[in-house]
Short mmCIF file of C-alpha atoms in Angstrom, two decimals:
data_model
loop_
_atom_site.label_atom_id
_atom_site.label_comp_id
_atom_site.label_asym_id
_atom_site.label_seq_id
_atom_site.Cartn_x
_atom_site.Cartn_y
_atom_site.Cartn_z
CA UNK A 14 138.17 104.58 92.39
CA UNK A 15 137.24 105.13 88.74
CA UNK A 16 135.90 102.21 86.76
CA UNK A 17 137.89 102.26 83.54
CA UNK A 18 136.21 102.01 80.17
CA UNK A 19 136.74 98.70 78.39
CA UNK A 20 137.07 98.16 74.69
CA UNK A 21 134.44 96.21 72.82
CA UNK A 22 136.66 93.13 72.77
CA UNK A 23 137.35 93.03 76.53
CA UNK A 24 134.23 91.07 77.53
CA UNK A 25 134.81 87.55 76.23
CA UNK A 26 131.93 86.06 74.31
CA UNK A 27 129.78 89.20 74.37
CA UNK A 28 128.34 90.24 71.03
CA UNK A 29 127.89 93.99 70.66
CA UNK A 30 128.87 94.58 74.33
CA UNK A 31 127.55 97.59 76.30
CA UNK A 32 129.68 100.69 76.85
CA UNK A 33 131.39 100.62 80.24
CA UNK A 34 132.17 104.28 80.86
CA UNK A 35 134.52 105.72 83.49
CA UNK A 36 132.65 106.59 86.67
CA UNK A 37 134.18 108.23 89.70
CA UNK A 38 131.80 107.74 92.62
CA UNK A 39 132.17 106.34 96.13
CA UNK A 40 130.90 102.83 96.83
CA UNK A 41 127.14 102.57 96.46
CA UNK A 42 125.23 99.53 97.69
CA UNK A 43 121.66 98.29 97.99
CA UNK A 44 120.48 96.28 101.02
CA UNK A 45 117.09 94.61 100.70
CA UNK A 46 114.62 94.01 103.52
CA UNK A 47 116.14 90.59 104.22
CA UNK A 48 119.53 92.17 104.87
CA UNK A 49 121.20 91.01 101.66
CA UNK A 50 123.68 93.68 100.52
CA UNK A 51 124.55 94.17 96.83
CA UNK A 52 127.27 96.45 95.51
CA UNK A 53 125.94 98.46 92.58
CA UNK A 54 129.31 98.41 90.84
CA UNK A 55 130.59 94.85 90.92
CA UNK A 56 132.56 94.06 87.80
CA UNK A 57 133.33 90.49 88.90
CA UNK A 58 129.67 89.67 89.47
CA UNK A 59 128.56 91.25 86.21
CA UNK A 60 127.10 94.71 86.78
CA UNK A 61 128.60 98.20 86.67
CA UNK A 62 127.13 101.56 87.69
CA UNK A 63 127.28 104.09 84.83
CA UNK A 64 127.43 107.89 84.55
CA UNK A 65 124.08 109.64 84.92
CA UNK A 66 123.34 109.00 88.61
CA UNK A 67 120.75 111.52 89.87
CA UNK A 68 119.11 112.35 93.19
CA UNK A 69 122.00 112.12 95.67
CA UNK A 70 122.02 115.76 96.74
CA UNK A 71 119.29 118.22 97.77
CA UNK A 72 115.66 117.03 97.74
CA UNK A 73 112.89 118.96 96.06
CA UNK A 74 110.78 121.35 98.11
CA UNK A 75 107.19 122.54 98.27
CA UNK A 76 107.01 126.25 99.12
CA UNK A 77 103.90 127.81 100.65
CA UNK A 78 103.49 131.52 99.91
CA UNK A 79 100.85 134.23 100.32
CA UNK A 80 100.21 137.26 98.16
CA UNK A 81 98.83 140.49 99.63
CA UNK A 82 97.02 143.28 97.74
CA UNK A 83 99.20 146.28 96.86
CA UNK A 84 102.36 144.58 98.25
CA UNK A 85 104.92 143.44 95.72
CA UNK A 86 106.07 139.85 95.83
CA UNK A 87 105.00 137.03 98.13
CA UNK A 88 105.48 136.12 101.77
CA UNK A 89 107.05 132.70 102.38
CA UNK A 90 104.84 130.97 104.97
CA UNK A 91 106.48 127.58 105.06
CA UNK A 92 108.13 124.82 103.14
CA UNK A 93 108.28 121.03 103.04
CA UNK A 94 110.99 118.72 101.75
CA UNK A 95 109.55 116.26 99.24
CA UNK A 96 110.11 112.53 99.00
CA UNK A 97 112.98 111.96 96.60
CA UNK A 98 113.78 109.66 93.70
CA UNK A 99 117.26 108.31 92.97
CA UNK A 100 118.15 107.25 89.42
CA UNK A 101 120.95 104.70 88.90
CA UNK A 102 121.97 103.56 85.40
CA UNK A 103 123.50 100.06 85.55
CA UNK A 104 124.96 97.73 82.91
CA UNK A 105 124.52 93.95 83.39
CA UNK A 106 126.61 91.48 81.40
CA UNK A 107 127.86 87.91 81.31
CA UNK A 108 130.37 85.83 79.35
CA UNK A 109 127.52 83.63 78.12
CA UNK A 110 123.73 83.71 78.13
CA UNK A 111 123.39 81.38 81.12
CA UNK A 112 125.73 83.37 83.36
CA UNK A 113 124.11 86.63 82.30
CA UNK A 114 120.60 85.40 83.15
CA UNK A 115 121.74 83.97 86.50
CA UNK A 116 123.34 87.26 87.50
CA UNK A 117 120.40 89.36 86.36
CA UNK A 118 117.80 87.19 88.08
CA UNK A 119 119.76 87.27 91.33
CA UNK A 120 119.86 91.05 91.23
CA UNK A 121 116.19 91.30 90.27
CA UNK A 122 115.18 89.21 93.27
CA UNK A 123 116.80 91.71 95.63
CA UNK A 124 114.74 94.57 94.14
CA UNK A 125 111.31 93.07 94.89
CA UNK A 126 109.38 96.01 96.45
CA UNK A 127 106.92 93.57 98.02
CA UNK A 128 109.66 92.73 100.54
CA UNK A 129 109.38 96.25 101.99
CA UNK A 130 111.77 99.14 102.35
CA UNK A 131 115.45 98.54 101.73
CA UNK A 132 118.44 100.83 102.11
CA UNK A 133 120.76 102.58 99.69
CA UNK A 134 124.16 103.28 101.26
CA UNK A 135 126.92 105.53 99.93
CA UNK A 136 130.34 104.86 101.51
CA UNK A 137 133.25 107.27 101.12
CA UNK A 138 136.90 106.26 100.81
CA UNK A 139 137.48 107.12 104.50
CA UNK A 140 134.81 104.60 105.54
CA UNK A 141 132.13 107.15 106.46
CA UNK A 142 128.69 106.41 105.06
CA UNK A 143 125.15 107.71 104.77
CA UNK A 144 122.06 105.67 104.01
CA UNK A 145 118.53 106.34 102.84
CA UNK A 146 115.43 104.13 102.99
CA UNK A 147 114.14 103.28 99.52
CA UNK A 148 112.25 100.83 97.39
CA UNK A 149 112.57 99.91 93.73
CA UNK A 150 110.04 101.88 91.70
CA UNK A 151 110.81 101.33 88.01
CA UNK A 152 113.38 100.79 85.27
CA UNK A 153 113.83 97.04 85.11
CA UNK A 154 110.68 96.18 83.17
CA UNK A 155 112.76 94.90 80.25
CA UNK A 156 113.87 96.67 77.06
CA UNK A 157 115.24 94.66 74.15
CA UNK A 158 116.10 97.65 71.96
CA UNK A 159 119.35 97.49 70.00
CA UNK A 160 121.00 100.19 72.14
CA UNK A 161 119.79 98.84 75.48
CA UNK A 162 120.35 95.07 75.40
CA UNK A 163 121.99 92.15 73.69
CA UNK A 164 122.06 88.40 74.13
CA UNK A 165 124.43 88.65 77.08
CA UNK A 166 124.07 92.22 78.34
CA UNK A 167 121.49 94.83 79.26
CA UNK A 168 121.49 98.51 80.24
CA UNK A 169 118.82 99.61 82.74
CA UNK A 170 117.96 102.85 84.49
CA UNK A 171 116.87 101.92 88.01
CA UNK A 172 114.62 104.37 89.85
CA UNK A 173 114.37 104.08 93.63
CA UNK A 174 111.71 105.99 95.54
CA UNK A 175 112.67 107.31 98.98
CA UNK A 176 109.72 108.12 101.29
CA UNK A 177 111.94 110.33 103.46
CA UNK A 178 114.09 112.95 101.73
CA UNK A 179 116.90 112.64 104.27
CA UNK A 180 120.08 110.57 104.28
CA UNK A 181 120.82 108.96 107.65
CA UNK A 182 124.15 109.00 109.45
CA UNK A 183 125.43 106.53 112.04
CA UNK A 184 123.46 106.05 115.24
CA UNK A 185 124.44 108.31 118.13
CA UNK A 186 123.75 106.87 121.57
CA UNK A 187 124.15 108.43 125.01
CA UNK A 188 123.44 106.89 128.42
CA UNK A 189 122.60 108.83 131.59
CA UNK A 190 122.65 106.84 134.85
CA UNK A 191 122.19 107.45 138.54
CA UNK A 192 124.94 107.38 141.12
CA UNK A 193 125.79 108.39 144.64
CA UNK A 194 127.59 111.69 144.07
CA UNK A 195 124.67 113.70 142.77
CA UNK A 196 126.87 115.56 140.26
CA UNK A 197 126.09 115.94 136.57
CA UNK A 198 128.77 115.24 133.98
CA UNK A 199 128.90 116.30 130.31
CA UNK A 200 126.96 114.14 127.91
CA UNK A 201 129.91 112.00 126.77
CA UNK A 202 130.17 110.52 130.28
CA UNK A 203 127.50 108.72 132.37
CA UNK A 204 125.39 111.28 134.20
CA UNK A 205 125.35 110.86 137.96
CA UNK A 206 122.23 112.07 139.76
CA UNK A 207 120.81 111.90 143.26
CA UNK A 208 118.47 109.17 144.50
CA UNK A 209 114.76 110.03 144.82
CA UNK A 210 115.13 113.42 143.11
CA UNK A 211 116.77 113.64 139.72
CA UNK A 212 117.23 117.02 138.06
CA UNK A 213 119.83 116.99 135.32
CA UNK A 214 120.72 119.35 132.50
CA UNK A 215 123.07 118.59 129.62
CA UNK A 216 123.69 119.37 125.96
CA UNK A 217 123.05 116.91 123.14
CA UNK A 218 124.46 117.85 119.74
CA UNK A 219 122.68 116.87 116.54
CA UNK A 220 125.29 117.08 113.74
CA UNK A 221 122.68 116.68 111.00
CA UNK A 222 121.04 119.19 108.67
CA UNK A 223 117.48 118.48 109.83
CA UNK A 224 115.58 117.67 112.99
CA UNK A 225 116.15 114.15 114.34
CA UNK A 226 113.59 112.26 116.40
CA UNK A 227 115.21 110.17 119.15
CA UNK A 228 114.30 106.90 120.85
CA UNK A 229 114.39 107.08 124.65
CA UNK A 230 114.92 103.96 126.77
CA UNK A 231 114.21 104.44 130.49
CA UNK A 232 115.25 101.76 132.99
CA UNK A 233 113.40 101.91 136.31
CA UNK A 234 112.77 102.42 139.05
CA UNK A 235 111.19 105.87 138.82
CA UNK A 236 107.90 107.31 140.04
CA UNK A 237 107.76 110.01 137.35
CA UNK A 238 109.74 111.09 134.30
CA UNK A 239 109.90 114.46 132.56
CA UNK A 240 112.21 114.89 129.54
CA UNK A 241 112.51 118.45 128.24
CA UNK A 242 114.24 120.08 125.29
CA UNK A 243 114.94 123.46 126.83
CA UNK A 244 116.08 124.79 123.45
CA UNK A 245 112.57 124.44 122.01
CA UNK A 246 110.58 124.47 125.26
CA UNK A 247 108.91 121.14 124.47
CA UNK A 248 108.68 118.16 126.83
CA UNK A 249 106.99 114.84 127.49
CA UNK A 250 106.02 113.41 130.86
CA UNK A 251 105.40 109.91 132.18
CA UNK A 252 103.26 109.90 135.28
CA UNK A 253 103.02 106.16 136.06
CA UNK A 254 105.70 104.44 138.14
CA UNK A 255 108.38 102.16 136.75
CA UNK A 256 109.52 99.19 138.81
CA UNK A 257 113.15 98.19 139.23
CA UNK A 258 112.88 95.64 136.41
CA UNK A 259 110.80 97.80 134.07
CA UNK A 260 112.07 99.22 130.78
CA UNK A 261 110.06 101.93 129.01
CA UNK A 262 110.79 102.72 125.37
CA UNK A 263 109.48 106.05 124.07
CA UNK A 264 109.89 106.28 120.28
CA UNK A 265 109.44 109.85 119.02
CA UNK A 266 110.07 109.12 115.34
CA UNK A 267 107.57 110.54 112.86
CA UNK A 268 104.85 108.09 111.80
CA UNK A 269 105.91 105.78 114.65
CA UNK A 270 105.47 107.55 118.03
CA UNK A 271 104.90 104.85 120.63
CA UNK A 272 105.44 104.32 124.35
CA UNK A 273 105.88 100.63 125.22
CA UNK A 274 106.68 99.04 128.59
CA UNK A 275 108.84 95.90 128.63
CA UNK A 276 108.31 95.41 124.92
CA UNK A 277 104.65 94.42 125.39
CA UNK A 278 102.40 96.95 127.12
CA UNK A 279 101.10 100.13 125.50
CA UNK A 280 101.96 102.99 127.84
CA UNK A 281 100.73 105.79 125.62
CA UNK A 282 97.86 106.52 128.10
CA UNK A 283 100.52 107.13 130.77
CA UNK A 284 101.95 110.11 128.88
CA UNK A 285 100.40 113.41 129.93
CA UNK A 286 98.01 114.97 127.42
CA UNK A 287 100.33 117.97 127.09
CA UNK A 288 103.31 115.80 126.11
CA UNK A 289 105.11 116.57 122.87
CA UNK A 290 107.43 113.87 121.50
CA UNK A 291 109.96 116.46 120.45
CA UNK A 292 112.88 116.34 118.05
CA UNK A 293 116.52 117.31 118.41
CA UNK A 294 117.13 120.46 116.39
CA UNK A 295 120.29 120.71 114.23
CA UNK A 296 123.18 121.83 116.42
CA UNK A 297 123.21 121.96 120.21
CA UNK A 298 120.12 121.10 122.24
CA UNK A 299 119.83 121.89 125.94
CA UNK A 300 118.13 118.84 127.45
CA UNK A 301 116.82 118.39 130.97
CA UNK A 302 115.99 115.03 132.59
CA UNK A 303 113.80 115.16 135.67
CA UNK A 304 113.03 111.82 137.36
CA UNK A 305 111.77 111.05 140.84
CA UNK A 306 111.84 107.87 142.92
CA UNK A 307 115.11 106.66 141.44
CA UNK A 308 117.90 104.39 142.67
CA UNK A 309 121.41 103.59 141.45
CA UNK A 310 119.81 101.25 138.88
CA UNK A 311 117.87 103.99 137.12
CA UNK A 312 119.16 105.08 133.70
CA UNK A 313 118.03 106.92 130.60
CA UNK A 314 119.38 106.20 127.12
CA UNK A 315 118.89 108.31 124.01
CA UNK A 316 119.46 106.93 120.50
CA UNK A 317 119.10 108.93 117.28
CA UNK A 318 120.34 109.09 113.71
CA UNK A 319 121.37 112.46 112.26
CA UNK A 320 119.49 113.33 109.06
CA UNK A 321 121.30 114.99 106.16
CA UNK A 322 120.19 116.80 103.01
CA UNK A 323 122.70 114.99 100.77
CA UNK A 324 124.61 111.73 100.59
#
């Protein structure tokens, strides 16, 4: 919904009030590390997002090229999506100096980068949303210029730095469990597999624009586990046995990559040296689960977030 421009006399008690320009954008919010969510256009609380938002669409890229003698042009050898910055111009105001300072200080506290990564979330009118990890980088240092602040208002250009260039969609979770029939159902249903020997093939769809790295949760018992992405030919294997009460979490996410048993024990040494903690490619992925020594209690759960190029 557009935020309508207000005349200079529509903010009671404000001398030389800031321009509040029309802005047609979906709802944009900031959630700090403590979980406190703040709408970035909140007229009642005293701040309004302004035109000039940048950084919501494609990230920048680094391109790696080679030139060859006597051959025109270059050969593209690879590319890498860069970390992105998001720029958000915001007006803060109050009906008096005290209310203005209270509102501004409350907002400032939520931006403290020492708290760690927060999340910017863009929500469409239909309720769908995408989020991106970010931290405040600059813009709120304080500017008392005539065109940027007054006694009871201030215009700032907030810059958030996003270590990952990708916007995240909602979590997608699938559970595969053992049963007596030995048949294998499509991924949207529980997968039924035979005791002692589990060989199952299914398709997992990644609706995102980029590769997504899943978290696997394996409930024992099982004497061995092999999880393969047949689309890419990559797999990881667990050779140690899981007891009936054991839960193994294999996190394949970049810069994380762990294997932890029962939330305490490092099981990385129990992955084979040839294991690759593979990603789900955009689109359909043929996935094969091969477990041995299972019972009706054995199950495998996959959890991932699609990654998108734009909000």
